[in-house]
């Protein structure tokens, strides 16, 4: 008996939607590339809500009808349930033809899914970066959704980049590869500019709705209260109240899990660090443990300073656990749920939460970057970014690019239905180009200035050769 990871799920059959002119052009480009003798990757740059998934579905349908197989890669396990639901609903007459591969499957489920793929029974495979190794036969199309996402990079051995390996596999098997994103990586944009990739753009939302209005709130003007930084500004709090009164839903982003980012002694300045990495340990209240987010080391929180033995040791900063506690005090009548890596460890936890959110059983969804991309909830009308500076001021040449991508992606979760959307970004550096370009949904403008900066300082991607 086949152990199906989607046991208990119901999939309502769906029919192909009528494509607009831009979507039709994208599908024709993919179809032409599938038939071409010499193939090159297609970069599909579409604003959030532009209907990229429908293009994927119809392209895969053509591939399956031709007798070939397809691989669909997503950056996060949290996106897998929604993608699986859409593909199994579209291919409801052949539900066993869609297989899933990811790390949260049981050994038995993984075994059965792998053999279904290997035998050719399953011709559509969905999964994160490790799915690139799926034993598909007669591969006709590889789709890499949210191709810009850093989650495609495998940090531990064997090290590889899922997107780049997908392009390589498509080249070796002479099949088409489609890279999709609202905010493509600069490497992919560079490859499109030099003609290595074919570029197709979707510049409008498929339902004709406007992109959400983005407001940048300078937290320097918000002041500080007695307990430290103002986590939720008065502007954001009032906006949440209005949305809850109307029965609408809210997404709040804070890209830092845990309760407090570090423990520090105010007397001697000592910060409790990891024994292996020398990085500050983050406090997790639910486990009452200090945890290293790099190597996973755990320790009991000290009751006094390890250096000077002072009892005044304090929690510094805030993470999703602390904000969840604050939200429950601020909005006692609201139904609030948190999604981060700690929650995602429990099997099917993310799928259950997202299904509850879709069913309007949750009013406020708080999470890390896991909820910032690919999700489609028509009743979400407000997105709040609690601290846009977290990923901006780090010693990484890609910090600005990743911040722009994260903000643009999470902003796209608002206003995807009949109701207009609003986004409030809290920051201490409102003048940052990453924030200003994100405010105007200007991916091309950001890419142009960022590529120019990279060329100036001889940073990747490689400079464009003069023609």
Coordinates of C-alpha atoms in Angstrom, one line a residue:
X1 CA 0.0 0.0 0.0
X2 CA 1.4 3.4 -1.0
X3 CA 2.0 5.7 1.9
X4 CA 0.8 9.0 0.6
X5 CA 2.1 12.2 2.4
X6 CA -1.2 13.9 1.4
X7 CA -3.5 11.3 3.1
X8 CA -6.6 13.0 4.5
X9 CA -6.3 15.9 2.1
X10 CA -9.2 16.6 -0.3
X11 CA -8.4 18.0 -3.7
X12 CA -11.2 19.7 -5.6
X13 CA -10.6 19.4 -9.4
X14 CA -9.8 22.7 -11.2
X15 CA -9.8 23.7 -14.8
X16 CA -7.3 25.7 -16.7
X17 CA -7.9 29.5 -16.4
X18 CA -8.0 31.8 -19.4
X19 CA -4.6 33.5 -19.7
X20 CA -4.1 37.1 -20.3
X21 CA -1.9 38.3 -23.2
X22 CA 1.3 38.4 -21.1
X23 CA 0.7 34.9 -19.6
X24 CA -0.1 33.5 -23.0
X25 CA 3.2 35.0 -24.4
X26 CA 5.1 33.4 -21.5
X27 CA 3.5 30.0 -22.1
X28 CA 4.3 30.2 -25.8
X29 CA 7.9 31.0 -25.0
X30 CA 8.2 28.0 -22.7
X31 CA 6.4 25.8 -25.3
X32 CA 8.8 26.9 -28.0
X33 CA 11.8 26.3 -25.8
X34 CA 10.6 22.8 -25.0
X35 CA 10.4 22.1 -28.7
X36 CA 13.7 23.8 -29.6
X37 CA 16.7 21.7 -30.5
X38 CA 19.1 24.0 -28.6
X39 CA 17.4 25.1 -25.4
X40 CA 18.3 27.9 -23.0
X41 CA 16.7 28.8 -19.6
X42 CA 13.7 31.0 -19.6
X43 CA 13.5 33.7 -16.8
X44 CA 9.9 34.5 -16.0
X45 CA 9.9 37.8 -14.1
X46 CA 6.3 38.5 -12.9
X47 CA 5.1 40.9 -10.2
X48 CA 3.5 39.3 -7.2
X49 CA 0.0 38.0 -8.1
X50 CA 0.7 38.0 -11.8
X51 CA -0.4 34.4 -12.3
X52 CA 3.0 32.7 -12.7
X53 CA 1.6 29.5 -11.0
X54 CA -1.1 29.2 -13.7
X55 CA 1.6 29.4 -16.4
X56 CA 3.4 26.6 -14.6
X57 CA 0.3 24.5 -14.4
X58 CA -0.5 24.8 -18.1
X59 CA 3.1 24.3 -19.1
X60 CA 3.3 21.1 -17.1
X61 CA 0.0 19.9 -18.5
X62 CA 1.4 20.2 -22.0
X63 CA 4.6 18.3 -21.0
X64 CA 2.6 15.5 -19.3
X65 CA 0.3 15.1 -22.3
X66 CA 3.4 14.7 -24.5
X67 CA 4.5 11.7 -22.4
X68 CA 7.3 13.4 -20.5
X69 CA 7.8 14.3 -16.8
X70 CA 8.2 17.6 -15.0
X71 CA 10.1 18.7 -11.9
X72 CA 8.8 21.7 -9.8
X73 CA 11.1 23.1 -7.2
X74 CA 10.1 25.5 -4.4
X75 CA 12.5 27.1 -1.9
X76 CA 10.7 26.3 1.4
X77 CA 8.9 23.2 2.7
X78 CA 6.2 25.7 3.9
X79 CA 5.4 26.3 0.2
X80 CA 5.2 22.7 -0.7
X81 CA 1.7 22.0 0.7
X82 CA 0.1 24.9 -1.3
X83 CA 1.9 23.9 -4.5
X84 CA 1.0 20.2 -4.0
X85 CA -2.7 21.2 -3.5
X86 CA -2.7 23.2 -6.7
X87 CA -1.1 20.5 -8.9
X88 CA -3.1 17.6 -7.4
X89 CA -6.3 19.7 -7.9
X90 CA -5.4 20.4 -11.5
X91 CA -4.3 16.7 -12.2
X92 CA -7.2 15.3 -10.1
X93 CA -7.9 12.6 -12.6
X94 CA -4.4 11.2 -12.0
X95 CA -3.6 12.1 -8.3
X96 CA -0.9 9.4 -8.1
X97 CA 1.0 11.2 -10.9
X98 CA 2.1 13.9 -8.5
X99 CA 4.8 13.0 -6.0
X100 CA 6.3 15.0 -3.2
X101 CA 9.9 14.9 -1.8
X102 CA 11.1 16.8 1.2
X103 CA 12.9 16.3 4.5
X104 CA 9.7 16.1 6.7
X105 CA 8.4 12.9 5.1
X106 CA 8.6 9.8 7.1
X107 CA 11.1 7.1 5.9
X108 CA 8.1 5.0 4.6
X109 CA 6.6 8.0 2.7
X110 CA 9.9 8.9 1.2
X111 CA 10.5 5.3 0.1
X112 CA 7.2 5.0 -1.6
X113 CA 7.4 8.4 -3.3
X114 CA 10.9 7.6 -4.6
X115 CA 9.8 4.3 -6.1
X116 CA 6.7 5.8 -7.6
X117 CA 9.0 8.3 -9.4
X118 CA 11.6 5.8 -10.3
X119 CA 9.0 3.4 -11.8
X120 CA 7.4 6.2 -13.9
X121 CA 4.1 6.1 -12.1
X122 CA 4.6 9.6 -10.8
X123 CA 5.6 12.0 -13.6
X124 CA 5.3 15.3 -11.7
X125 CA 7.6 15.9 -8.7
X126 CA 7.4 18.8 -6.3
X127 CA 9.9 19.6 -3.6
X128 CA 12.6 21.9 -2.3
X129 CA 16.3 21.9 -3.4
X130 CA 16.9 18.1 -2.7
X131 CA 14.1 17.3 -5.2
X132 CA 16.6 18.2 -8.0
X133 CA 18.0 14.6 -7.5
X134 CA 14.6 13.0 -8.1
X135 CA 15.0 9.9 -10.4
X136 CA 12.6 11.2 -13.1
X137 CA 12.7 9.5 -16.5
X138 CA 12.2 11.4 -19.8
X139 CA 12.4 14.8 -18.2
X140 CA 10.7 17.5 -20.3
X141 CA 10.6 20.6 -18.0
X142 CA 12.2 21.8 -14.8
X143 CA 10.5 24.8 -13.0
X144 CA 12.3 26.6 -10.2
X145 CA 9.8 28.8 -8.4
X146 CA 11.1 31.9 -6.5
X147 CA 14.5 31.2 -8.1
X148 CA 16.1 34.1 -6.2
X149 CA 15.6 32.5 -2.8
X150 CA 18.7 31.8 -0.6
X151 CA 17.0 28.6 0.6
X152 CA 18.1 26.9 -2.6
X153 CA 21.7 27.0 -1.3
X154 CA 22.8 23.9 0.6
X155 CA 25.1 25.1 3.4
X156 CA 26.2 21.7 4.6
X157 CA 28.1 19.0 2.7
X158 CA 27.5 18.2 0.0
X159 CA 27.3 21.9 -0.9
X160 CA 25.3 22.9 -4.0
X161 CA 22.8 25.4 -5.2
X162 CA 19.5 23.9 -6.2
X163 CA 18.7 26.5 -8.8
X164 CA 22.1 26.2 -10.5
X165 CA 22.0 22.4 -10.3
X166 CA 18.5 22.4 -11.9
X167 CA 19.9 24.5 -14.8
X168 CA 22.7 22.0 -15.2
X169 CA 20.4 19.0 -15.0
X170 CA 18.2 20.5 -17.7
X171 CA 21.2 21.1 -19.9
X172 CA 22.5 17.5 -19.4
X173 CA 19.0 16.0 -20.2
X174 CA 18.3 18.5 -23.0
X175 CA 15.0 19.7 -21.5
X176 CA 13.6 23.2 -20.9
X177 CA 14.1 25.0 -17.6
X178 CA 11.9 27.8 -16.3
X179 CA 13.1 30.2 -13.5
X180 CA 10.3 32.2 -12.0
X181 CA 10.3 35.1 -9.5
X182 CA 8.9 38.5 -8.9
X183 CA 12.4 39.6 -7.7
X184 CA 14.9 37.6 -9.7
X185 CA 18.5 37.2 -8.5
X186 CA 21.0 39.6 -10.0
X187 CA 22.8 36.6 -11.4
X188 CA 19.7 35.6 -13.4
X189 CA 19.1 39.2 -14.5
X190 CA 22.7 39.4 -15.6
X191 CA 22.3 36.2 -17.6
X192 CA 19.2 37.6 -19.3
X193 CA 21.0 40.9 -20.1
X194 CA 23.8 39.1 -21.9
X195 CA 21.5 36.7 -23.7
X196 CA 22.3 33.5 -21.9
X197 CA 18.7 33.4 -20.6
X198 CA 15.5 34.2 -22.4
X199 CA 13.5 36.9 -20.5
X200 CA 9.7 37.1 -20.2
X201 CA 7.9 39.6 -18.0
X202 CA 4.5 39.7 -16.4
X203 CA 4.0 43.4 -15.4
X204 CA 0.4 43.3 -14.1
X205 CA -1.6 41.2 -11.6
X206 CA -3.7 38.5 -13.3
X207 CA -6.9 39.7 -11.6
X208 CA -6.4 43.3 -12.6
X209 CA -5.9 44.4 -9.0
X210 CA -3.4 47.1 -8.2
X211 CA -0.2 46.3 -6.3
X212 CA -0.6 47.2 -2.6
X213 CA 0.3 50.6 -1.3
X214 CA 3.5 50.5 0.7
X215 CA 4.2 53.0 3.5
X216 CA 7.7 53.3 5.1
X217 CA 7.6 54.3 8.8
X218 CA 10.7 55.9 10.3
X219 CA 10.9 54.3 13.8
X220 CA 13.3 57.1 14.9
X221 CA 10.2 59.3 15.2
X222 CA 8.3 56.7 17.2
X223 CA 10.5 57.1 20.3
X224 CA 11.2 54.5 22.9
X225 CA 9.1 53.3 25.8
X226 CA 10.3 52.2 29.2
X227 CA 10.7 48.6 28.2
X228 CA 12.9 49.3 25.2
X229 CA 12.3 49.7 21.5
X230 CA 8.7 50.2 20.2
X231 CA 8.0 46.8 18.5
X232 CA 4.6 47.7 17.1
X233 CA 4.2 51.4 16.2
X234 CA 0.9 53.2 16.9
X235 CA 0.3 53.5 13.1
X236 CA 0.6 49.8 12.6
X237 CA -1.4 49.0 15.7
X238 CA -4.3 51.2 14.5
X239 CA -4.2 49.6 11.1
X240 CA -4.3 46.1 12.6
X241 CA -7.3 47.2 14.7
X242 CA -9.2 48.5 11.6
X243 CA -8.5 45.3 9.6
X244 CA -9.7 43.0 12.5
X245 CA -12.8 45.1 12.9
X246 CA -13.7 44.4 9.2
X247 CA -13.0 40.7 9.5
X248 CA -9.9 40.9 7.3
X249 CA -6.6 39.1 7.9
X250 CA -3.1 40.4 8.7
X251 CA 0.4 39.0 8.1
X252 CA 3.3 40.3 10.2
X253 CA 6.9 39.6 9.3
X254 CA 9.9 39.5 11.7
X255 CA 12.8 37.6 10.3
X256 CA 14.2 36.5 13.6
X257 CA 12.9 33.5 15.5
X258 CA 13.2 32.9 19.2
X259 CA 12.3 35.2 22.2
X260 CA 15.4 37.4 22.6
X261 CA 18.4 37.7 20.2
X262 CA 20.9 37.6 23.0
X263 CA 21.6 37.7 26.8
X264 CA 23.9 40.4 28.0
X265 CA 25.2 41.6 31.3
X266 CA 24.7 45.4 31.8
X267 CA 27.4 45.5 34.4
X268 CA 30.4 44.1 32.5
X269 CA 28.9 43.9 29.0
X270 CA 29.5 40.2 28.6
X271 CA 27.3 38.5 25.9
X272 CA 26.6 34.8 26.2
X273 CA 28.0 33.1 23.1
X274 CA 28.1 29.7 21.5
X275 CA 31.0 27.5 22.6
X276 CA 31.6 26.4 19.0
X277 CA 30.8 29.4 16.8
X278 CA 31.3 32.3 19.2
X279 CA 28.0 33.8 18.0
X280 CA 25.5 35.2 20.5
X281 CA 23.0 32.6 21.7
X282 CA 19.3 33.3 21.1
X283 CA 16.9 32.6 23.9
X284 CA 13.8 30.4 23.2
X285 CA 11.2 30.7 25.9
X286 CA 9.1 27.7 24.9
X287 CA 12.1 25.4 25.5
X288 CA 13.7 27.7 28.1
X289 CA 17.0 27.2 26.2
X290 CA 19.7 29.3 24.6
X291 CA 20.2 28.2 21.0
X292 CA 22.8 28.8 18.3
X293 CA 21.1 29.4 15.0
X294 CA 24.2 28.4 13.1
X295 CA 25.3 25.1 14.6
X296 CA 22.3 24.2 16.7
X297 CA 24.2 24.2 20.1
X298 CA 21.8 24.4 23.1
X299 CA 22.5 25.5 26.7
X300 CA 20.5 26.4 29.8
X301 CA 20.2 30.2 30.3
X302 CA 22.5 31.4 33.1
X303 CA 20.9 32.9 36.2
X304 CA 23.9 35.2 36.7
X305 CA 26.7 36.6 34.5
X306 CA 29.3 33.9 33.7
X307 CA 32.0 36.6 33.8
X308 CA 31.3 38.9 36.8
X309 CA 28.6 36.8 38.5
X310 CA 26.2 39.8 38.5
X311 CA 22.5 38.9 38.8
X312 CA 21.5 41.7 36.5
X313 CA 21.8 39.7 33.3
X314 CA 19.2 40.8 30.7
X315 CA 17.5 39.7 27.6
X316 CA 18.3 41.9 24.6
X317 CA 16.2 42.4 21.4
X318 CA 13.2 40.4 20.4
X319 CA 12.2 37.5 18.2
X320 CA 8.9 36.0 17.0
X321 CA 8.2 34.3 20.3
X322 CA 8.4 37.6 22.2
X323 CA 6.3 39.4 19.6
X324 CA 3.7 36.7 19.7
X325 CA 3.4 37.2 23.4
X326 CA 3.1 41.0 22.9
X327 CA 0.4 40.6 20.2
X328 CA -1.7 38.4 22.5
X329 CA -1.6 41.2 25.1
X330 CA -2.3 44.0 22.6
X331 CA -5.1 42.2 20.6
X332 CA -6.6 39.8 23.2
X333 CA -9.7 39.0 21.0
X334 CA -7.6 38.1 17.9
X335 CA -6.7 34.6 16.9
X336 CA -2.9 34.7 16.5
X337 CA -0.5 32.0 15.2
X338 CA 3.2 32.0 14.7
X339 CA 5.1 30.3 11.9
X340 CA 8.9 29.9 12.0
X341 CA 11.5 27.1 11.9
X342 CA 10.7 26.1 15.5
X343 CA 7.1 25.4 14.6
X344 CA 8.0 23.8 11.2
X345 CA 9.9 21.0 13.0
X346 CA 6.5 19.4 13.8
X347 CA 5.3 17.3 10.9
X348 CA 2.4 18.9 8.9
X349 CA 2.4 21.8 11.4
X350 CA 2.9 24.4 8.7
X351 CA 0.3 22.8 6.4
X352 CA -2.2 22.8 9.2
X353 CA -1.6 26.4 10.1
X354 CA -1.8 27.6 6.5
X355 CA -5.1 25.7 5.9
X356 CA -6.5 27.3 9.1
X357 CA -5.4 30.7 7.9
X358 CA -7.0 30.1 4.5
X359 CA -10.2 29.0 6.3
X360 CA -10.2 32.3 8.3
X361 CA -9.7 30.5 11.6
X362 CA -6.6 32.7 12.2
X363 CA -6.7 36.6 12.2
X364 CA -3.0 37.4 12.5
X365 CA -0.2 35.3 11.1
X366 CA 3.2 36.2 12.5
X367 CA 6.3 34.6 11.0
X368 CA 9.8 34.7 9.5
X369 CA 10.7 34.7 5.9
X370 CA 8.9 31.4 5.6
X371 CA 5.6 33.3 5.1
X372 CA 7.0 36.0 2.9
X373 CA 6.7 34.3 -0.5
X374 CA 4.5 32.3 -2.8
X375 CA 1.4 32.2 -0.5
X376 CA -1.9 33.3 -1.8
X377 CA -4.6 34.4 0.7
X378 CA -7.3 36.7 -0.8
X379 CA -8.5 38.0 2.6
X380 CA -5.1 39.4 3.6
X381 CA -5.3 43.2 3.3
X382 CA -2.5 44.3 5.6
X383 CA 1.1 43.2 5.8
X384 CA 3.4 44.6 8.5
X385 CA 7.2 44.4 8.5
X386 CA 8.2 44.9 12.2
X387 CA 12.0 45.4 11.6
X388 CA 13.2 45.9 8.0
X389 CA 16.7 46.5 9.1
X390 CA 17.5 43.0 10.4
X391 CA 19.1 41.7 7.2
X392 CA 20.3 45.1 5.9
X393 CA 23.2 45.9 8.2
X394 CA 25.3 42.8 7.9
X395 CA 28.8 42.3 6.2
X396 CA 27.4 40.7 3.1
X397 CA 27.5 42.2 -0.5
X398 CA 24.1 40.7 -1.1
X399 CA 22.5 42.2 2.0
X400 CA 20.7 45.0 0.1
X401 CA 19.5 42.6 -2.6
X402 CA 18.1 40.1 -0.1
X403 CA 16.4 42.8 1.9
X404 CA 14.8 44.2 -1.3
X405 CA 13.6 40.7 -2.3
X406 CA 12.2 39.9 1.1
X407 CA 10.3 43.2 1.4
X408 CA 8.9 43.0 -2.2
X409 CA 7.8 39.4 -1.7
X410 CA 6.1 39.9 1.6
X411 CA 4.4 43.0 0.3
X412 CA 2.9 40.9 -2.4
X413 CA 0.9 38.9 0.1
X414 CA -1.5 41.9 0.5
X415 CA -4.4 42.7 -1.7
X416 CA -4.5 39.5 -3.7
X417 CA -8.3 39.3 -3.7
X418 CA -11.1 41.8 -4.3
X419 CA -10.0 44.0 -1.4
X420 CA -7.1 46.5 -1.7
X421 CA -3.9 45.9 0.2
X422 CA -1.7 48.0 2.4
X423 CA 1.9 47.4 3.6
X424 CA 3.6 49.1 6.5
X425 CA 7.4 48.7 6.8
X426 CA 9.0 49.8 10.1
X427 CA 12.6 50.8 9.8
X428 CA 15.4 53.0 11.2
X429 CA 16.9 53.5 7.8
X430 CA 14.1 54.7 5.5
X431 CA 16.6 56.2 3.0
X432 CA 18.0 52.8 2.1
X433 CA 17.7 52.1 -1.7
X434 CA 16.5 48.6 -0.9
X435 CA 13.5 50.0 0.9
X436 CA 12.8 52.8 -1.5
X437 CA 12.8 50.6 -4.6
X438 CA 10.7 48.0 -2.8
X439 CA 8.2 50.8 -1.9
X440 CA 7.6 51.4 -5.6
X441 CA 7.8 47.7 -6.6
X442 CA 10.6 48.6 -8.9
X443 CA 12.7 45.5 -9.5
X444 CA 14.3 46.8 -12.7
X445 CA 15.4 50.0 -11.1
X446 CA 16.9 48.3 -8.1
X447 CA 18.7 45.8 -10.3
X448 CA 20.2 48.5 -12.5
X449 CA 21.6 50.5 -9.6
X450 CA 22.8 47.3 -7.8
X451 CA 24.5 45.9 -10.8
X452 CA 26.3 49.2 -11.4
X453 CA 27.5 49.1 -7.8
X454 CA 28.7 45.5 -8.2
X455 CA 30.6 46.5 -11.3
X456 CA 32.2 49.4 -9.5
X457 CA 33.5 47.2 -6.7
X458 CA 34.2 44.2 -8.9
X459 CA 31.6 42.0 -7.2
X460 CA 29.6 39.2 -8.8
X461 CA 27.9 38.8 -11.1
X462 CA 30.5 39.4 -13.7
X463 CA 30.5 42.8 -15.5
X464 CA 28.8 42.8 -18.9
X465 CA 31.3 42.6 -21.7
X466 CA 31.2 45.6 -24.1
X467 CA 29.4 44.8 -27.4

